[in-house]
Amino acid sequence: MTKTIKRIVLASRPAGAPTPSNFRLEEAALPALPDGQVLLETIYLSLDPYMRGRMSDAKSYADPIRIGDAMVGATVSRIKQSRHRDWRQGDIVVAYSGWQSHAISDGSDLRRVDPAIAPISTGLGVLGMTGFTAYAGLRNIGHPKPRETVVVAAASGAVGSVVGQLARIGGARAIGIAGGTDKCAFVKNELGFDTAIDHRDPDFARQLAEACPDGIDVYFENVGGAVWDAVLPLLNDFGRVPLCGMISHYNDNAAAEPSIDRLPASMKVIQQKSITVRGFMNVEFIDQHPAFLEQAAAWIADGRLKYREDIVDGLENAPAAFIGLLEGRNFGKLIVKVSGER
Ligand SMILES: NC(=O)c1ccc[n+]([C@@H]2O[C@H](COP(=O)([O-])OP(=O)(O)OC[C@H]3O[C@@H](n4cnc5c(N)ncnc54)[C@H](OP(=O)(O)O)[C@@H]3O)[C@@H](O)[C@H]2O)c1
């Protein structure tokens, strides 16, 4: 039986982009398993942009990680030992174990994963939080109609890849924005978007306008910054903007460099074109989660919903992979393989 656990803790808070020195790999003794609890062994760890916010002590919707505490995060885990009547040794679950090889849970935060539906790693991506975010934001806020134009940024990533495919399934045109020719080719050729535009191309804004001759009806916002600047003039009257995230700003360091004030220009267009911009957190739609799981599993089975995972081997490589996520180095849903599936 395991005696020690490995974990990655927050060593210091980043100023701007995180660096390896903000993280520390530690070993700790495994506590005895209390009655009514389960011991989880992490198989896969999800790396997600929101973790950058938790590394900061700025006021937010969630408490910051304390210095010296393990980084937080969702995992696909195996129940290694159970002293809980509802959970059996060997069960595979989605948990919230954080950046650790093992964790103890009272079972209240666990969701069973059915390995018969899809590979278990999908519990963190297309069949997990990111797939659900795409579904909830598009369905409840974007409301795309057939033949409307839906644009999504970070289109090869975990959320964006699902947004565009769901828009297509509903009969809308899907335009993806991604960084680089390989990601754009994947978005168009593998995921089946109508087209994809490279935001790193100096001619990006003109190419986006050319790809949207009828304007943009729904812009699913994942990125902000220069991508928002290019989208804004193309939005149609009564356009809808599910505001999911703004990853291009997560490493902003206001103390070091003031950022561009986009507010007046954005508000002017939003008012004059009667646009709805609605921020959201996926959890506010959690009652729709069972319907999402059923629907997404069916779309995966019939080949209409595809996914790509970027799996990095070894917990010790999580910090570098996470730093890369904020620079666009991941290609697909970023996951760390912490231990073997069997
Ligand atoms: N509201 C919610 O409940 C919720 C839930 C989950 C995620 N989110 C948000 O959804 C967004 C996407 O998350 P994800 O998990 O799907 O990540 P992801 O797309 O799998 O990975 C992040 C991608 O963002 C792009 N990116 C990074 N820095 C950028 C920059 N400066 N400018 C433009 N693009 C940049 C990169 O793609 P390219 O190389 O293509 O640029 C990178 O690969 C994030 O903003 C995240 O915070 C929100």
Tab-separated table of C-alpha atoms in Angstrom, residues 2 11 40 48 64 83 116 118 124 169 179 188 204 215 229 235 256 260 286 289 307-308 322:
chain	number	residue	atom	x	y	z
A	2	THR	CA	1.133	3.556	-0.830
A	11	ALA	CA	5.414	28.018	-3.818
A	40	LEU	CA	-8.250	8.146	-4.591
A	48	ASP	CA	-7.343	24.600	-17.029
A	64	PRO	CA	-7.089	31.797	-3.761
A	83	ARG	CA	-14.382	2.801	3.705
A	116	ALA	CA	-17.788	1.923	-21.870
A	118	ALA	CA	-15.462	6.781	-24.170
A	124	LEU	CA	-12.097	15.971	-17.937
A	169	ILE	CA	-24.892	20.352	-35.453
A	179	GLY	CA	-3.167	30.178	-33.230
A	188	LYS	CA	-11.427	23.054	-40.397
A	204	PHE	CA	-6.031	38.409	-39.193
A	215	GLY	CA	-21.449	39.603	-40.005
A	229	ASP	CA	-10.945	44.065	-31.279
A	235	LEU	CA	-21.068	41.909	-34.699
A	256	ALA	CA	4.111	46.528	-14.650
A	260	ILE	CA	-5.485	49.076	-23.343
A	286	ILE	CA	-25.586	22.467	-13.582
A	289	HIS	CA	-25.566	18.413	-16.847
A	307	TYR	CA	-12.205	15.761	-29.599
A	308	ARG	CA	-8.475	16.033	-29.265
A	322	PHE	CA	0.315	24.783	-17.438
